Amino acid sequence: QVQLVQSGAEVKKPGASVKVSCKASGYTFTSYDINWVRQATGQGLEWMGWMNPNSGNTGYAQKFQGRVTMTRNTSISTAYMELSSLRSEDTAVYYCITGTTGFDYWGQGTLVTVSS
Amino acid sequence: QAVVTQEPSLTVSPGGTVTLTCGSSTGAVTSGHYPYWFQQKPGQAPRTLIYDTSNKHSWTPARFSGSLLGGKAALTLSGAQPEDEAEYYCLLSYSGARQVFGGGTKLTVL
């Protein structure tokens, strides 16, 4: 079965960067796009962008342009989302998602806390 | 950027029927927005219920259905169960493969 396992919680200082990993199993990694979504505590869902693991092509939400980079390592079926210049408002749970429609299977989420 | 709107909260009686809607600031929602619906319970990751307006996953309970209604995407729950109490989010696709979530609807079964 399709499974996405994300890296563990992170605590970062303002201005730093964070890189979250998302290891896929149960399907051919390059077959489905991967989307990234985040959710601040008590808030709604926010789409950050997508990546095609086969080509490496990406598309980012305007809000994150210039601050987010989505990459992958196909040899280990893992996708990455790096967010730079962190600020307190970036404190959130970050999810990777995949599937034939792009939003079928969700990772368990990674809590990123930005605090001085 | 487009704004996607949902009812902040709705209440349904057990066994009752309720419709949640999802509108777009750019105009009528169409099948070309490929509407999705997600369910999220406290402390859990979201779960996808509906994709491409009305398609269900194998795990989607039959009591949930998706449609287009009055220029909006709609999620109808027929025969509400206590376990359906959750937050529901819609997602619309825009040009350039950009996706925008609605603010969510808190559904209470009471």
mmCIF file of N, CA, C and O in Angstrom, chain B residues 9-79:
data_model
loop_
_atom_site.group_PDB
_atom_site.id
_atom_site.type_symbol
_atom_site.label_atom_id
_atom_site.label_comp_id
_atom_site.label_asym_id
_atom_site.label_seq_id
_atom_site.Cartn_x
_atom_site.Cartn_y
_atom_site.Cartn_z
ATOM 1 N N SER B 9 -18.861 27.168 9.934
ATOM 2 C CA SER B 9 -19.379 26.074 10.763
ATOM 3 C C SER B 9 -20.792 25.709 10.347
ATOM 4 O O SER B 9 -21.542 26.554 9.837
ATOM 5 N N LEU B 10 -21.117 24.441 10.534
ATOM 6 C CA LEU B 10 -22.448 23.921 10.271
ATOM 7 C C LEU B 10 -22.768 22.861 11.321
ATOM 8 O O LEU B 10 -21.849 22.222 11.861
ATOM 9 N N THR B 11 -24.040 22.681 11.574
ATOM 10 C CA THR B 11 -24.493 21.659 12.516
ATOM 11 C C THR B 11 -25.533 20.779 11.821
ATOM 12 O O THR B 11 -26.383 21.281 11.076
ATOM 13 N N VAL B 12 -25.431 19.481 12.070
ATOM 14 C CA VAL B 12 -26.388 18.526 11.504
ATOM 15 C C VAL B 12 -26.808 17.564 12.608
ATOM 16 O O VAL B 12 -26.012 17.219 13.487
ATOM 17 N N SER B 13 -28.038 17.138 12.548
ATOM 18 C CA SER B 13 -28.530 16.155 13.518
ATOM 19 C C SER B 13 -28.107 14.759 13.083
ATOM 20 O O SER B 13 -27.976 14.491 11.882
ATOM 21 N N PRO B 14 -27.899 13.855 14.020
ATOM 22 C CA PRO B 14 -27.601 12.477 13.644
ATOM 23 C C PRO B 14 -28.675 11.923 12.713
ATOM 24 O O PRO B 14 -29.876 12.087 12.978
ATOM 25 N N GLY B 15 -28.232 11.321 11.606
ATOM 26 C CA GLY B 15 -29.161 10.812 10.613
ATOM 27 C C GLY B 15 -29.618 11.855 9.612
ATOM 28 O O GLY B 15 -30.273 11.512 8.616
ATOM 29 N N GLY B 16 -29.281 13.085 9.835
ATOM 30 C CA GLY B 16 -29.720 14.157 8.954
ATOM 31 C C GLY B 16 -28.811 14.350 7.757
ATOM 32 O O GLY B 16 -27.811 13.655 7.584
ATOM 33 N N THR B 17 -29.188 15.325 6.930
ATOM 34 C CA THR B 17 -28.450 15.646 5.717
ATOM 35 C C THR B 17 -27.967 17.079 5.775
ATOM 36 O O THR B 17 -28.694 17.976 6.229
ATOM 37 N N VAL B 18 -26.737 17.296 5.322
ATOM 38 C CA VAL B 18 -26.158 18.636 5.315
ATOM 39 C C VAL B 18 -25.317 18.784 4.053
ATOM 40 O O VAL B 18 -24.732 17.818 3.572
ATOM 41 N N THR B 19 -25.288 20.020 3.523
ATOM 42 C CA THR B 19 -24.470 20.310 2.346
ATOM 43 C C THR B 19 -23.479 21.408 2.677
ATOM 44 O O THR B 19 -23.877 22.481 3.147
ATOM 45 N N LEU B 20 -22.220 21.130 2.446
ATOM 46 C CA LEU B 20 -21.138 22.095 2.612
ATOM 47 C C LEU B 20 -20.808 22.629 1.219
ATOM 48 O O LEU B 20 -20.822 21.876 0.245
ATOM 49 N N THR B 21 -20.504 23.922 1.122
ATOM 50 C CA THR B 21 -20.201 24.483 -0.188
ATOM 51 C C THR B 21 -18.813 25.109 -0.234
ATOM 52 O O THR B 21 -18.211 25.416 0.814
ATOM 53 N N CYS B 22 -18.356 25.328 -1.453
ATOM 54 C CA CYS B 22 -16.997 25.806 -1.717
ATOM 55 C C CYS B 22 -17.062 26.755 -2.906
ATOM 56 O O CYS B 22 -17.325 26.310 -4.031
ATOM 57 N N GLY B 23 -16.867 28.037 -2.654
ATOM 58 C CA GLY B 23 -16.955 29.031 -3.700
ATOM 59 C C GLY B 23 -15.611 29.642 -4.041
ATOM 60 O O GLY B 23 -14.647 29.527 -3.272
ATOM 61 N N SER B 24 -15.557 30.282 -5.201
ATOM 62 C CA SER B 24 -14.323 30.900 -5.672
ATOM 63 C C SER B 24 -14.542 32.385 -5.924
ATOM 64 O O SER B 24 -15.560 32.784 -6.492
ATOM 65 N N SER B 25 -13.553 33.184 -5.531
ATOM 66 C CA SER B 25 -13.636 34.633 -5.740
ATOM 67 C C SER B 25 -13.543 35.009 -7.213
ATOM 68 O O SER B 25 -13.881 36.120 -7.601
ATOM 69 N N THR B 26 -13.106 34.084 -8.060
ATOM 70 C CA THR B 26 -12.931 34.367 -9.482
ATOM 71 C C THR B 26 -14.198 34.108 -10.288
ATOM 72 O O THR B 26 -14.236 34.411 -11.471
ATOM 73 N N GLY B 27 -15.218 33.544 -9.653
ATOM 74 C CA GLY B 27 -16.456 33.253 -10.361
ATOM 75 C C GLY B 27 -16.965 31.865 -10.032
ATOM 76 O O GLY B 27 -16.638 31.315 -8.980
ATOM 77 N N ALA B 28 -17.779 31.344 -10.931
ATOM 78 C CA ALA B 28 -18.385 30.032 -10.677
ATOM 79 C C ALA B 28 -17.327 28.931 -10.630
ATOM 80 O O ALA B 28 -16.344 28.949 -11.387
ATOM 81 N N VAL B 29 -17.521 28.002 -9.709
ATOM 82 C CA VAL B 29 -16.669 26.818 -9.656
ATOM 83 C C VAL B 29 -17.181 25.836 -10.709
ATOM 84 O O VAL B 29 -18.397 25.584 -10.820
ATOM 85 N N THR B 30 -16.265 25.316 -11.498
ATOM 86 C CA THR B 30 -16.624 24.363 -12.542
ATOM 87 C C THR B 30 -15.834 23.077 -12.354
ATOM 88 O O THR B 30 -14.933 23.003 -11.501
ATOM 89 N N SER B 31 -16.122 22.111 -13.192
ATOM 90 C CA SER B 31 -15.364 20.859 -13.129
ATOM 91 C C SER B 31 -13.895 21.093 -13.452
ATOM 92 O O SER B 31 -13.035 20.302 -13.060
ATOM 93 N N GLY B 32 -13.612 22.177 -14.155
ATOM 94 C CA GLY B 32 -12.236 22.521 -14.489
ATOM 95 C C GLY B 32 -11.400 22.942 -13.302
ATOM 96 O O GLY B 32 -10.193 23.081 -13.419
ATOM 97 N N HIS B 33 -12.051 23.182 -12.156
ATOM 98 C CA HIS B 33 -11.327 23.464 -10.920
ATOM 99 C C HIS B 33 -10.980 22.165 -10.179
ATOM 100 O O HIS B 33 -10.317 22.220 -9.143
ATOM 101 N N TYR B 34 -11.444 21.035 -10.708
ATOM 102 C CA TYR B 34 -11.154 19.719 -10.116
ATOM 103 C C TYR B 34 -11.330 19.734 -8.593
ATOM 104 O O TYR B 34 -10.415 19.391 -7.843
ATOM 105 N N PRO B 35 -12.499 20.087 -8.103
ATOM 106 C CA PRO B 35 -12.693 20.214 -6.656
ATOM 107 C C PRO B 35 -12.386 18.935 -5.878
ATOM 108 O O PRO B 35 -12.771 17.838 -6.267
ATOM 109 N N TYR B 36 -11.679 19.129 -4.768
ATOM 110 C CA TYR B 36 -11.405 18.062 -3.809
ATOM 111 C C TYR B 36 -12.112 18.417 -2.500
ATOM 112 O O TYR B 36 -12.312 19.594 -2.183
ATOM 113 N N TRP B 37 -12.390 17.368 -1.736
ATOM 114 C CA TRP B 37 -12.887 17.528 -0.373
ATOM 115 C C TRP B 37 -12.089 16.628 0.561
ATOM 116 O O TRP B 37 -11.854 15.451 0.257
ATOM 117 N N PHE B 38 -11.683 17.212 1.701
ATOM 118 C CA PHE B 38 -10.891 16.496 2.695
ATOM 119 C C PHE B 38 -11.583 16.578 4.048
ATOM 120 O O PHE B 38 -12.238 17.575 4.358
ATOM 121 N N GLN B 39 -11.391 15.527 4.816
ATOM 122 C CA GLN B 39 -11.915 15.484 6.178
ATOM 123 C C GLN B 39 -10.727 15.437 7.140
ATOM 124 O O GLN B 39 -9.788 14.665 6.920
ATOM 125 N N GLN B 40 -10.769 16.246 8.183
ATOM 126 C CA GLN B 40 -9.698 16.206 9.185
ATOM 127 C C GLN B 40 -10.292 16.175 10.576
ATOM 128 O O GLN B 40 -11.071 17.054 10.952
ATOM 129 N N LYS B 41 -9.893 15.176 11.336
ATOM 130 C CA LYS B 41 -10.296 15.072 12.735
ATOM 131 C C LYS B 41 -9.153 15.553 13.613
ATOM 132 O O LYS B 41 -7.983 15.527 13.180
ATOM 133 N N PRO B 42 -9.444 16.003 14.819
ATOM 134 C CA PRO B 42 -8.400 16.568 15.690
ATOM 135 C C PRO B 42 -7.227 15.619 15.880
ATOM 136 O O PRO B 42 -7.413 14.426 16.134
ATOM 137 N N GLY B 43 -6.018 16.177 15.701
ATOM 138 C CA GLY B 43 -4.808 15.399 15.915
ATOM 139 C C GLY B 43 -4.449 14.455 14.794
ATOM 140 O O GLY B 43 -3.474 13.700 14.915
ATOM 141 N N GLN B 44 -5.204 14.480 13.715
ATOM 142 C CA GLN B 44 -4.940 13.568 12.603
ATOM 143 C C GLN B 44 -4.594 14.331 11.332
ATOM 144 O O GLN B 44 -4.961 15.505 11.187
ATOM 145 N N ALA B 45 -3.921 13.641 10.416
ATOM 146 C CA ALA B 45 -3.709 14.204 9.086
ATOM 147 C C ALA B 45 -5.039 14.195 8.334
ATOM 148 O O ALA B 45 -5.923 13.374 8.618
ATOM 149 N N PRO B 46 -5.182 15.099 7.400
ATOM 150 C CA PRO B 46 -6.410 15.092 6.587
ATOM 151 C C PRO B 46 -6.552 13.790 5.808
ATOM 152 O O PRO B 46 -5.571 13.086 5.552
ATOM 153 N N ARG B 47 -7.790 13.493 5.428
ATOM 154 C CA ARG B 47 -8.088 12.320 4.603
ATOM 155 C C ARG B 47 -8.899 12.792 3.411
ATOM 156 O O ARG B 47 -9.840 13.580 3.585
ATOM 157 N N THR B 48 -8.534 12.331 2.240
ATOM 158 C CA THR B 48 -9.225 12.749 1.028
ATOM 159 C C THR B 48 -10.518 11.971 0.870
ATOM 160 O O THR B 48 -10.509 10.740 0.864
ATOM 161 N N LEU B 49 -11.640 12.695 0.708
ATOM 162 C CA LEU B 49 -12.940 12.058 0.517
ATOM 163 C C LEU B 49 -13.373 12.049 -0.944
ATOM 164 O O LEU B 49 -13.853 11.040 -1.459
ATOM 165 N N ILE B 50 -13.237 13.190 -1.598
ATOM 166 C CA ILE B 50 -13.760 13.388 -2.952
ATOM 167 C C ILE B 50 -12.685 14.047 -3.808
ATOM 168 O O ILE B 50 -11.994 14.959 -3.337
ATOM 169 N N TYR B 51 -12.572 13.616 -5.065
ATOM 170 C CA TYR B 51 -11.689 14.274 -6.018
ATOM 171 C C TYR B 51 -12.426 14.485 -7.333
ATOM 172 O O TYR B 51 -13.393 13.774 -7.641
ATOM 173 N N ASP B 52 -11.953 15.465 -8.099
ATOM 174 C CA ASP B 52 -12.568 15.775 -9.399
ATOM 175 C C ASP B 52 -14.097 15.892 -9.285
ATOM 176 O O ASP B 52 -14.842 15.226 -10.017
ATOM 177 N N THR B 53 -14.520 16.741 -8.364
ATOM 178 C CA THR B 53 -15.927 17.097 -8.150
ATOM 179 C C THR B 53 -16.728 16.025 -7.416
ATOM 180 O O THR B 53 -17.379 16.326 -6.404
ATOM 181 N N SER B 54 -16.718 14.786 -7.928
ATOM 182 C CA SER B 54 -17.679 13.814 -7.404
ATOM 183 C C SER B 54 -17.131 12.393 -7.273
ATOM 184 O O SER B 54 -17.884 11.477 -6.932
ATOM 185 N N ASN B 55 -15.849 12.215 -7.538
ATOM 186 C CA ASN B 55 -15.287 10.867 -7.472
ATOM 187 C C ASN B 55 -14.886 10.500 -6.048
ATOM 188 O O ASN B 55 -14.295 11.321 -5.336
ATOM 189 N N LYS B 56 -15.178 9.279 -5.670
ATOM 190 C CA LYS B 56 -14.878 8.815 -4.321
ATOM 191 C C LYS B 56 -13.700 7.844 -4.343
ATOM 192 O O LYS B 56 -13.482 7.124 -5.312
ATOM 193 N N HIS B 57 -12.975 7.826 -3.234
ATOM 194 C CA HIS B 57 -11.950 6.816 -3.048
ATOM 195 C C HIS B 57 -12.601 5.569 -2.457
ATOM 196 O O HIS B 57 -13.755 5.606 -2.017
ATOM 197 N N SER B 58 -11.826 4.501 -2.431
ATOM 198 C CA SER B 58 -12.357 3.240 -1.903
ATOM 199 C C SER B 58 -12.722 3.366 -0.428
ATOM 200 O O SER B 58 -13.569 2.640 0.074
ATOM 201 N N TRP B 59 -12.079 4.300 0.259
ATOM 202 C CA TRP B 59 -12.326 4.454 1.691
ATOM 203 C C TRP B 59 -13.391 5.509 2.016
ATOM 204 O O TRP B 59 -13.687 5.745 3.183
ATOM 205 N N THR B 60 -13.940 6.132 1.000
ATOM 206 C CA THR B 60 -14.949 7.172 1.236
ATOM 207 C C THR B 60 -16.302 6.549 1.570
ATOM 208 O O THR B 60 -16.845 5.789 0.752
ATOM 209 N N PRO B 61 -16.849 6.845 2.750
ATOM 210 C CA PRO B 61 -18.178 6.293 3.072
ATOM 211 C C PRO B 61 -19.213 6.707 2.034
ATOM 212 O O PRO B 61 -19.194 7.838 1.535
ATOM 213 N N ALA B 62 -20.127 5.806 1.732
ATOM 214 C CA ALA B 62 -21.126 6.037 0.686
ATOM 215 C C ALA B 62 -22.026 7.228 0.997
ATOM 216 O O ALA B 62 -22.626 7.816 0.094
ATOM 217 N N ARG B 63 -22.124 7.609 2.269
ATOM 218 C CA ARG B 63 -23.022 8.712 2.649
ATOM 219 C C ARG B 63 -22.484 10.084 2.221
ATOM 220 O O ARG B 63 -23.207 11.082 2.304
ATOM 221 N N PHE B 64 -21.230 10.140 1.773
ATOM 222 C CA PHE B 64 -20.665 11.396 1.267
ATOM 223 C C PHE B 64 -20.775 11.432 -0.252
ATOM 224 O O PHE B 64 -20.499 10.435 -0.931
ATOM 225 N N SER B 65 -21.167 12.592 -0.786
ATOM 226 C CA SER B 65 -21.179 12.758 -2.234
ATOM 227 C C SER B 65 -20.769 14.170 -2.595
ATOM 228 O O SER B 65 -20.989 15.104 -1.817
ATOM 229 N N GLY B 66 -20.175 14.314 -3.785
ATOM 230 C CA GLY B 66 -19.733 15.621 -4.248
ATOM 231 C C GLY B 66 -20.471 16.026 -5.511
ATOM 232 O O GLY B 66 -20.877 15.177 -6.308
ATOM 233 N N SER B 67 -20.639 17.334 -5.704
ATOM 234 C CA SER B 67 -21.342 17.834 -6.881
ATOM 235 C C SER B 67 -20.996 19.305 -7.090
ATOM 236 O O SER B 67 -20.233 19.897 -6.323
ATOM 237 N N LEU B 68 -21.569 19.864 -8.159
ATOM 238 C CA LEU B 68 -21.552 21.304 -8.389
ATOM 239 C C LEU B 68 -22.968 21.809 -8.162
ATOM 240 O O LEU B 68 -23.931 21.215 -8.682
ATOM 241 N N LEU B 69 -23.074 22.896 -7.415
ATOM 242 C CA LEU B 69 -24.391 23.376 -7.019
ATOM 243 C C LEU B 69 -24.392 24.887 -6.975
ATOM 244 O O LEU B 69 -23.652 25.494 -6.176
ATOM 245 N N GLY B 70 -25.168 25.506 -7.857
ATOM 246 C CA GLY B 70 -25.305 26.948 -7.816
ATOM 247 C C GLY B 70 -23.990 27.695 -7.945
ATOM 248 O O GLY B 70 -23.750 28.684 -7.255
ATOM 249 N N GLY B 71 -23.100 27.220 -8.808
ATOM 250 C CA GLY B 71 -21.830 27.903 -9.033
ATOM 251 C C GLY B 71 -20.767 27.592 -7.999
ATOM 252 O O GLY B 71 -19.720 28.246 -7.956
ATOM 253 N N LYS B 72 -21.050 26.620 -7.151
ATOM 254 C CA LYS B 72 -20.074 26.222 -6.134
ATOM 255 C C LYS B 72 -19.881 24.710 -6.179
ATOM 256 O O LYS B 72 -20.717 23.989 -6.718
ATOM 257 N N ALA B 73 -18.781 24.255 -5.607
ATOM 258 C CA ALA B 73 -18.624 22.827 -5.352
ATOM 259 C C ALA B 73 -19.361 22.515 -4.059
ATOM 260 O O ALA B 73 -19.446 23.367 -3.159
ATOM 261 N N ALA B 74 -19.902 21.328 -3.978
ATOM 262 C CA ALA B 74 -20.697 20.965 -2.811
ATOM 263 C C ALA B 74 -20.337 19.564 -2.336
ATOM 264 O O ALA B 74 -20.060 18.672 -3.146
ATOM 265 N N LEU B 75 -20.339 19.407 -1.015
ATOM 266 C CA LEU B 75 -20.167 18.098 -0.388
ATOM 267 C C LEU B 75 -21.436 17.844 0.416
ATOM 268 O O LEU B 75 -21.759 18.617 1.318
ATOM 269 N N THR B 76 -22.142 16.787 0.088
ATOM 270 C CA THR B 76 -23.374 16.448 0.786
ATOM 271 C C THR B 76 -23.165 15.199 1.625
ATOM 272 O O THR B 76 -22.631 14.199 1.141
ATOM 273 N N LEU B 77 -23.578 15.306 2.871
ATOM 274 C CA LEU B 77 -23.519 14.185 3.796
ATOM 275 C C LEU B 77 -24.964 13.788 4.090
ATOM 276 O O LEU B 77 -25.727 14.588 4.638
ATOM 277 N N SER B 78 -25.312 12.570 3.715
ATOM 278 C CA SER B 78 -26.675 12.070 3.910
ATOM 279 C C SER B 78 -26.662 10.953 4.945
ATOM 280 O O SER B 78 -26.054 9.918 4.732
ATOM 281 N N GLY B 79 -27.375 11.172 6.056
ATOM 282 C CA GLY B 79 -27.360 10.189 7.126
ATOM 283 C C GLY B 79 -26.143 10.371 8.024
ATOM 284 O O GLY B 79 -25.348 9.457 8.207
#
